[in-house]
């Protein structure tokens, strides 16, 4: 098994739309997907990804970010998004890195390797330490973050008041 982080391209458009559908089917959001859940058209989503990376036409609550697909032997198993900087909102809740693993590919150790690879990419864009967050109820995500060196700073109540968010820092 060789996992790699690759940039989105038309080659993966069908797999991306299937990924989106799998998350919608289980009633979840594909974190780390640059709002993929809101796009039924691959090309519209890709345009947003490119704009976000270039910092073009971003709303005030968005920052430049780099989108990756996590691929194993040609199969899309995850998404990861690295934000280049943090707004006050991102500092509280979402952090530098958002990620997800396809619902059918979970509990195979993919998230840990995906996050480890993303830390290398974060270092390449000049980040010295990154904030990664998860809901307190998401024990699997907390364990993943801890496995790659995440140190819990604190817990906060989410902006919608529905979750407790754990905030972990990782030195690069």
PDB file of C-alpha atoms in Angstrom:
ATOM      1  CA  UNK A   1       0.000   0.000   0.000  1.00  0.00           C
ATOM      2  CA  UNK A   2       1.368   3.370  -1.019  1.00  0.00           C
ATOM      3  CA  UNK A   3      -0.533   6.404   0.209  1.00  0.00           C
ATOM      4  CA  UNK A   4       0.040   9.722  -1.467  1.00  0.00           C
ATOM      5  CA  UNK A   5      -1.418  13.189  -1.263  1.00  0.00           C
ATOM      6  CA  UNK A   6      -2.196  14.509  -4.718  1.00  0.00           C
ATOM      7  CA  UNK A   7      -3.827  17.625  -6.070  1.00  0.00           C
ATOM      8  CA  UNK A   8      -7.416  17.442  -7.350  1.00  0.00           C
ATOM      9  CA  UNK A   9      -7.783  16.832 -11.069  1.00  0.00           C
ATOM     10  CA  UNK A  10     -10.414  15.690 -13.541  1.00  0.00           C
ATOM     11  CA  UNK A  11      -8.878  12.224 -13.330  1.00  0.00           C
ATOM     12  CA  UNK A  12     -10.531  11.867  -9.912  1.00  0.00           C
ATOM     13  CA  UNK A  13     -13.791  13.700 -10.655  1.00  0.00           C
ATOM     14  CA  UNK A  14     -15.942  10.568 -10.606  1.00  0.00           C
ATOM     15  CA  UNK A  15     -14.363   9.252  -7.403  1.00  0.00           C
ATOM     16  CA  UNK A  16     -14.775  12.677  -5.761  1.00  0.00           C
ATOM     17  CA  UNK A  17     -18.475  12.790  -6.562  1.00  0.00           C
ATOM     18  CA  UNK A  18     -18.851   9.231  -5.224  1.00  0.00           C
ATOM     19  CA  UNK A  19     -16.960  10.314  -2.074  1.00  0.00           C
ATOM     20  CA  UNK A  20     -19.372  13.242  -1.677  1.00  0.00           C
ATOM     21  CA  UNK A  21     -22.381  10.941  -2.137  1.00  0.00           C
ATOM     22  CA  UNK A  22     -21.078   8.480   0.471  1.00  0.00           C
ATOM     23  CA  UNK A  23     -20.866  11.254   3.083  1.00  0.00           C
ATOM     24  CA  UNK A  24     -24.273  12.656   2.229  1.00  0.00           C
ATOM     25  CA  UNK A  25     -25.714   9.125   2.458  1.00  0.00           C
ATOM     26  CA  UNK A  26     -24.450   8.684   6.050  1.00  0.00           C
ATOM     27  CA  UNK A  27     -25.469  12.241   6.980  1.00  0.00           C
ATOM     28  CA  UNK A  28     -21.940  13.538   7.512  1.00  0.00           C
ATOM     29  CA  UNK A  29     -19.853  16.346   6.099  1.00  0.00           C
ATOM     30  CA  UNK A  30     -16.635  15.480   4.218  1.00  0.00           C
ATOM     31  CA  UNK A  31     -14.253  17.550   6.338  1.00  0.00           C
ATOM     32  CA  UNK A  32     -11.161  18.748   4.529  1.00  0.00           C
ATOM     33  CA  UNK A  33     -13.075  18.902   1.268  1.00  0.00           C
ATOM     34  CA  UNK A  34     -13.431  22.636   0.635  1.00  0.00           C
ATOM     35  CA  UNK A  35     -17.220  22.387   1.095  1.00  0.00           C
ATOM     36  CA  UNK A  36     -17.486  19.478  -1.366  1.00  0.00           C
ATOM     37  CA  UNK A  37     -20.905  18.640   0.096  1.00  0.00           C
ATOM     38  CA  UNK A  38     -22.267  21.835  -1.485  1.00  0.00           C
ATOM     39  CA  UNK A  39     -21.134  21.021  -5.037  1.00  0.00           C
ATOM     40  CA  UNK A  40     -22.864  18.504  -7.294  1.00  0.00           C
ATOM     41  CA  UNK A  41     -20.595  19.610 -10.174  1.00  0.00           C
ATOM     42  CA  UNK A  42     -16.890  18.709 -10.026  1.00  0.00           C
ATOM     43  CA  UNK A  43     -15.752  21.660 -12.167  1.00  0.00           C
ATOM     44  CA  UNK A  44     -17.543  24.194  -9.957  1.00  0.00           C
ATOM     45  CA  UNK A  45     -15.911  22.637  -6.891  1.00  0.00           C
ATOM     46  CA  UNK A  46     -12.472  22.627  -8.553  1.00  0.00           C
ATOM     47  CA  UNK A  47     -12.865  26.319  -9.418  1.00  0.00           C
ATOM     48  CA  UNK A  48     -13.520  27.028  -5.732  1.00  0.00           C
ATOM     49  CA  UNK A  49     -10.460  24.973  -4.740  1.00  0.00           C
ATOM     50  CA  UNK A  50      -8.259  26.957  -7.153  1.00  0.00           C
ATOM     51  CA  UNK A  51      -9.686  30.309  -5.987  1.00  0.00           C
ATOM     52  CA  UNK A  52      -9.105  29.374  -2.368  1.00  0.00           C
ATOM     53  CA  UNK A  53      -5.526  28.321  -2.979  1.00  0.00           C
ATOM     54  CA  UNK A  54      -4.794  31.548  -4.864  1.00  0.00           C
ATOM     55  CA  UNK A  55      -6.640  33.640  -2.277  1.00  0.00           C
ATOM     56  CA  UNK A  56      -8.989  34.934  -4.994  1.00  0.00           C
ATOM     57  CA  UNK A  57     -12.502  36.182  -4.198  1.00  0.00           C
ATOM     58  CA  UNK A  58     -12.446  34.789  -0.687  1.00  0.00           C
ATOM     59  CA  UNK A  59     -15.123  35.763   1.823  1.00  0.00           C
ATOM     60  CA  UNK A  60     -13.743  37.409   4.955  1.00  0.00           C
ATOM     61  CA  UNK A  61     -14.055  34.157   6.925  1.00  0.00           C
ATOM     62  CA  UNK A  62     -11.905  32.169   4.436  1.00  0.00           C
ATOM     63  CA  UNK A  63      -8.136  31.998   4.050  1.00  0.00           C
ATOM     64  CA  UNK A  64      -5.850  30.609   1.357  1.00  0.00           C
ATOM     65  CA  UNK A  65      -5.737  26.817   1.581  1.00  0.00           C
ATOM     66  CA  UNK A  66      -4.289  23.857  -0.302  1.00  0.00           C
ATOM     67  CA  UNK A  67      -6.531  20.902  -1.148  1.00  0.00           C
ATOM     68  CA  UNK A  68      -5.249  17.344  -1.390  1.00  0.00           C
ATOM     69  CA  UNK A  69      -6.790  14.019  -2.256  1.00  0.00           C
ATOM     70  CA  UNK A  70      -5.522  11.026  -0.310  1.00  0.00           C
ATOM     71  CA  UNK A  71      -5.038   8.196  -2.753  1.00  0.00           C
ATOM     72  CA  UNK A  72      -3.942   4.590  -2.277  1.00  0.00           C
ATOM     73  CA  UNK A  73      -3.116   2.670  -5.439  1.00  0.00           C
ATOM     74  CA  UNK A  74      -5.324   4.976  -7.522  1.00  0.00           C
ATOM     75  CA  UNK A  75      -8.277   4.876  -5.128  1.00  0.00           C
ATOM     76  CA  UNK A  76      -9.532   8.005  -3.354  1.00  0.00           C
ATOM     77  CA  UNK A  77      -9.740   7.217   0.381  1.00  0.00           C
ATOM     78  CA  UNK A  78      -9.602  10.669   1.958  1.00  0.00           C
ATOM     79  CA  UNK A  79      -9.518  14.439   1.645  1.00  0.00           C
ATOM     80  CA  UNK A  80      -7.290  16.897   3.409  1.00  0.00           C
ATOM     81  CA  UNK A  81      -7.214  20.687   3.348  1.00  0.00           C
ATOM     82  CA  UNK A  82      -4.380  22.792   4.763  1.00  0.00           C
ATOM     83  CA  UNK A  83      -5.198  26.383   5.647  1.00  0.00           C
ATOM     84  CA  UNK A  84      -2.182  28.665   5.221  1.00  0.00           C
ATOM     85  CA  UNK A  85      -3.089  30.900   8.169  1.00  0.00           C
ATOM     86  CA  UNK A  86      -5.794  31.256  10.799  1.00  0.00           C
ATOM     87  CA  UNK A  87      -8.534  33.805  11.353  1.00  0.00           C
ATOM     88  CA  UNK A  88      -9.792  34.296  14.918  1.00  0.00           C
ATOM     89  CA  UNK A  89     -12.646  31.860  14.098  1.00  0.00           C
ATOM     90  CA  UNK A  90     -10.288  29.220  12.690  1.00  0.00           C
ATOM     91  CA  UNK A  91      -8.022  29.639  15.706  1.00  0.00           C
ATOM     92  CA  UNK A  92     -10.909  28.761  17.985  1.00  0.00           C
ATOM     93  CA  UNK A  93     -12.543  25.880  16.126  1.00  0.00           C
ATOM     94  CA  UNK A  94     -11.265  24.558  12.827  1.00  0.00           C
ATOM     95  CA  UNK A  95      -7.488  24.945  12.892  1.00  0.00           C
ATOM     96  CA  UNK A  96      -5.015  24.618  10.040  1.00  0.00           C
ATOM     97  CA  UNK A  97      -5.967  21.153   8.825  1.00  0.00           C
ATOM     98  CA  UNK A  98      -9.305  19.588   8.015  1.00  0.00           C
ATOM     99  CA  UNK A  99      -9.514  15.967   6.936  1.00  0.00           C
ATOM    100  CA  UNK A 100     -11.811  13.032   6.370  1.00  0.00           C
ATOM    101  CA  UNK A 101     -11.637   9.380   5.404  1.00  0.00           C
ATOM    102  CA  UNK A 102     -14.259   7.712   3.193  1.00  0.00           C
ATOM    103  CA  UNK A 103     -16.875   6.082   5.451  1.00  0.00           C
ATOM    104  CA  UNK A 104     -16.094   2.653   3.974  1.00  0.00           C
ATOM    105  CA  UNK A 105     -12.329   3.052   4.516  1.00  0.00           C
ATOM    106  CA  UNK A 106     -12.258   3.940   8.200  1.00  0.00           C
ATOM    107  CA  UNK A 107     -10.449   2.065  10.972  1.00  0.00           C
ATOM    108  CA  UNK A 108      -7.640   0.991   8.668  1.00  0.00           C
ATOM    109  CA  UNK A 109      -5.013   3.451   9.937  1.00  0.00           C
ATOM    110  CA  UNK A 110      -5.420   5.715   6.909  1.00  0.00           C
ATOM    111  CA  UNK A 111      -6.237   8.882   8.848  1.00  0.00           C
ATOM    112  CA  UNK A 112      -2.994   8.742  10.835  1.00  0.00           C
ATOM    113  CA  UNK A 113      -0.844   8.343   7.730  1.00  0.00           C
ATOM    114  CA  UNK A 114      -2.872  10.987   5.879  1.00  0.00           C
ATOM    115  CA  UNK A 115      -2.397  13.475   8.706  1.00  0.00           C
ATOM    116  CA  UNK A 116       1.322  12.629   8.951  1.00  0.00           C
ATOM    117  CA  UNK A 117       1.758  13.319   5.218  1.00  0.00           C
ATOM    118  CA  UNK A 118      -0.187  16.564   5.512  1.00  0.00           C
ATOM    119  CA  UNK A 119       2.181  17.784   8.216  1.00  0.00           C
ATOM    120  CA  UNK A 120       5.026  17.483   5.699  1.00  0.00           C
ATOM    121  CA  UNK A 121       2.998  19.572   3.255  1.00  0.00           C
ATOM    122  CA  UNK A 122       2.222  22.160   5.960  1.00  0.00           C
ATOM    123  CA  UNK A 123       5.946  22.503   6.619  1.00  0.00           C
ATOM    124  CA  UNK A 124       6.568  23.075   2.891  1.00  0.00           C
ATOM    125  CA  UNK A 125       4.240  26.099   2.913  1.00  0.00           C
ATOM    126  CA  UNK A 126       6.143  27.571   5.863  1.00  0.00           C
ATOM    127  CA  UNK A 127       4.068  26.606   8.881  1.00  0.00           C
ATOM    128  CA  UNK A 128       6.074  25.956  12.072  1.00  0.00           C
ATOM    129  CA  UNK A 129       3.243  24.513  14.135  1.00  0.00           C
ATOM    130  CA  UNK A 130      -0.314  23.640  13.252  1.00  0.00           C
ATOM    131  CA  UNK A 131      -3.602  23.551  15.072  1.00  0.00           C
ATOM    132  CA  UNK A 132      -5.810  20.517  14.477  1.00  0.00           C
ATOM    133  CA  UNK A 133      -9.195  20.258  16.165  1.00  0.00           C
ATOM    134  CA  UNK A 134     -11.890  17.650  16.615  1.00  0.00           C
ATOM    135  CA  UNK A 135     -15.134  17.228  18.459  1.00  0.00           C
ATOM    136  CA  UNK A 136     -14.599  15.669  21.887  1.00  0.00           C
ATOM    137  CA  UNK A 137     -17.036  12.908  20.945  1.00  0.00           C
ATOM    138  CA  UNK A 138     -14.826  11.938  17.973  1.00  0.00           C
ATOM    139  CA  UNK A 139     -12.445   9.698  19.909  1.00  0.00           C
ATOM    140  CA  UNK A 140     -10.948   8.177  16.744  1.00  0.00           C
ATOM    141  CA  UNK A 141      -9.945  11.616  15.471  1.00  0.00           C
ATOM    142  CA  UNK A 142      -8.471  12.595  18.840  1.00  0.00           C
ATOM    143  CA  UNK A 143      -6.347   9.422  18.838  1.00  0.00           C
ATOM    144  CA  UNK A 144      -5.217  10.133  15.273  1.00  0.00           C
ATOM    145  CA  UNK A 145      -4.125  13.665  16.193  1.00  0.00           C
ATOM    146  CA  UNK A 146      -2.296  12.412  19.287  1.00  0.00           C
ATOM    147  CA  UNK A 147      -0.469   9.711  17.280  1.00  0.00           C
ATOM    148  CA  UNK A 148       1.147  12.370  15.087  1.00  0.00           C
ATOM    149  CA  UNK A 149       2.268  14.481  18.034  1.00  0.00           C
ATOM    150  CA  UNK A 150      -0.791  16.569  18.824  1.00  0.00           C
ATOM    151  CA  UNK A 151      -0.763  18.117  22.296  1.00  0.00           C
ATOM    152  CA  UNK A 152      -4.126  19.101  23.732  1.00  0.00           C
ATOM    153  CA  UNK A 153      -4.199  22.802  24.577  1.00  0.00           C
ATOM    154  CA  UNK A 154      -7.794  23.069  25.722  1.00  0.00           C
ATOM    155  CA  UNK A 155     -11.449  22.373  25.060  1.00  0.00           C
ATOM    156  CA  UNK A 156     -14.019  24.946  23.975  1.00  0.00           C
ATOM    157  CA  UNK A 157     -17.723  24.964  23.270  1.00  0.00           C
ATOM    158  CA  UNK A 158     -18.333  25.155  19.517  1.00  0.00           C
ATOM    159  CA  UNK A 159     -19.761  28.335  18.024  1.00  0.00           C
ATOM    160  CA  UNK A 160     -23.117  26.615  17.530  1.00  0.00           C
ATOM    161  CA  UNK A 161     -23.071  25.483  21.184  1.00  0.00           C
ATOM    162  CA  UNK A 162     -23.626  21.832  20.231  1.00  0.00           C
ATOM    163  CA  UNK A 163     -20.163  20.304  20.678  1.00  0.00           C
ATOM    164  CA  UNK A 164     -17.075  20.488  22.802  1.00  0.00           C
ATOM    165  CA  UNK A 165     -14.084  21.101  20.536  1.00  0.00           C
ATOM    166  CA  UNK A 166     -10.643  19.799  21.456  1.00  0.00           C
ATOM    167  CA  UNK A 167      -7.736  21.945  20.218  1.00  0.00           C
ATOM    168  CA  UNK A 168      -4.398  20.212  19.565  1.00  0.00           C
ATOM    169  CA  UNK A 169      -1.089  21.826  18.542  1.00  0.00           C
ATOM    170  CA  UNK A 170       1.545  19.947  16.563  1.00  0.00           C
ATOM    171  CA  UNK A 171       5.115  21.259  16.265  1.00  0.00           C
ATOM    172  CA  UNK A 172       6.584  20.771  12.772  1.00  0.00           C
TER     173      UNK A 172
END
